[in-house]
Amino acid sequence: MTRRGLHEDRGEPETIEMNSKEQMTALVLHGVGDLRLEKVDIPQPGPGQVQIAVKKVGICMSDVHYYKHGRIGDFVVDCPMTMGHESSGVVAAVGEGVDHLQVGDRVAIEPGIPCRRCAKCKGGRYNLCSKMKFCATPPVHGSMSTYFVHDADFCFKLPSHVSLEEAALLEPLAVAVHAVQRGRVTAGDKVIVSGAGPIGLVSLLVAKANGASAVVVTDIDDRRLAKAKELGAWGVANVMGLDAQAAAKAANAAFGEDFDCSEGQAQAVIECSGTEIGARTAIHAADSGGTVVLVGMGKPEFTLPILEAEIREVDIRGVFRYVNAYPVAVNLLAGGQLNVKPLITHRFHINDAVKAFDTVGGGQDVIKVLIDCEL
């Protein structure tokens, strides 16, 4: 069966070849270090759903953690699970009741499906829904497969000039959108981003797009900091070996003499490293009355300078995934307010997916690895 779609880069019609054998290729995790390419049944869309011919999938560090450790906290891989949650593709079939998408539409997939009925969902914070089903989080299968079925209202149609590669980065971009919103970043703010990994770098981009006058990025690797400068960081600071107070001082010093830092610190600090020293530094680095946003996830418990936060009224805010952030992220890409293309450093075909996963942890020059799922 043949369907008509849209060309990835130019928005022109493309042909989608439907798999007539009723099976597809999927990357399935069976246990620690045990990734397998397997043939599985092609899923069919039910009411309110769409079937997507998956094109591009990014590898997230959570994917790698499941691969190397078999679990993240209470989420344990105890049965085979298809990987992947940073995905884009082309609608291949439409279920009953779907009227805002049609076959051939290019879409980004928001990977979490909440219950839509609980108090958190109705209150607009569906990311905190206790019944959330999130792709590639046990026991929910992910989208690193030839085809994938998803609820249509969590699939977002792409403008013709936004590529499927860029769309695969909408998931980490949505995290950054939510983090910057939680940090209350506004025009003229000075912002510090702790950690120059993928989430830190997209947080840099979103903070600038949100009007931050200057963003300083800290890390312990000069290559990552060079990438931050390339992406528009006002300044960078290598905080290797520094204690929290010294690291905070180095971060604020990176704003230089062009800004009045007599009050000392940034209005918002977005902590993406997930380390205890990063969280401690963030509290010291934030301006009095400022905001610390904890994005990176590390140990279950940290020792933090709470009195420092208390007497200077530093707000400490958590981030868990994102909520209502995909439309904002799509518009940022569509309007050209930011460019995520430089974050893509490595590309692999799904047939080389195991090599791709090994590459993610293989060096500091790796930022974002994409998998091409088209056979």
PDB file of C-alpha atoms in Angstrom, residues 1-5 14-20 92 103 147:
ATOM      1  CA  MET A   1       0.000   0.000   0.000  1.00  0.00           C
ATOM      2  CA  THR A   2       1.315   3.442  -0.914  1.00  0.00           C
ATOM      3  CA  ARG A   3       0.411   6.731   0.761  1.00  0.00           C
ATOM      4  CA  ARG A   4       1.398  10.284  -0.108  1.00  0.00           C
ATOM      5  CA  GLY A   5       3.290  12.373   2.431  1.00  0.00           C
ATOM      6  CA  GLU A  14       6.756  12.156  -0.766  1.00  0.00           C
ATOM      7  CA  THR A  15       5.732   8.540  -1.078  1.00  0.00           C
ATOM      8  CA  ILE A  16       5.427   6.391   2.033  1.00  0.00           C
ATOM      9  CA  GLU A  17       5.717   2.677   1.332  1.00  0.00           C
ATOM     10  CA  MET A  18       3.512   0.827   3.799  1.00  0.00           C
ATOM     11  CA  ASN A  19       4.859  -2.478   5.073  1.00  0.00           C
ATOM     12  CA  SER A  20       2.670  -5.162   3.532  1.00  0.00           C
ATOM     13  CA  ALA A  92       0.626   6.842   7.730  1.00  0.00           C
ATOM     14  CA  VAL A 103      -2.101  10.956   6.047  1.00  0.00           C
ATOM     15  CA  TYR A 147       5.913   2.472  12.800  1.00  0.00           C
TER      16      TYR A 147
END
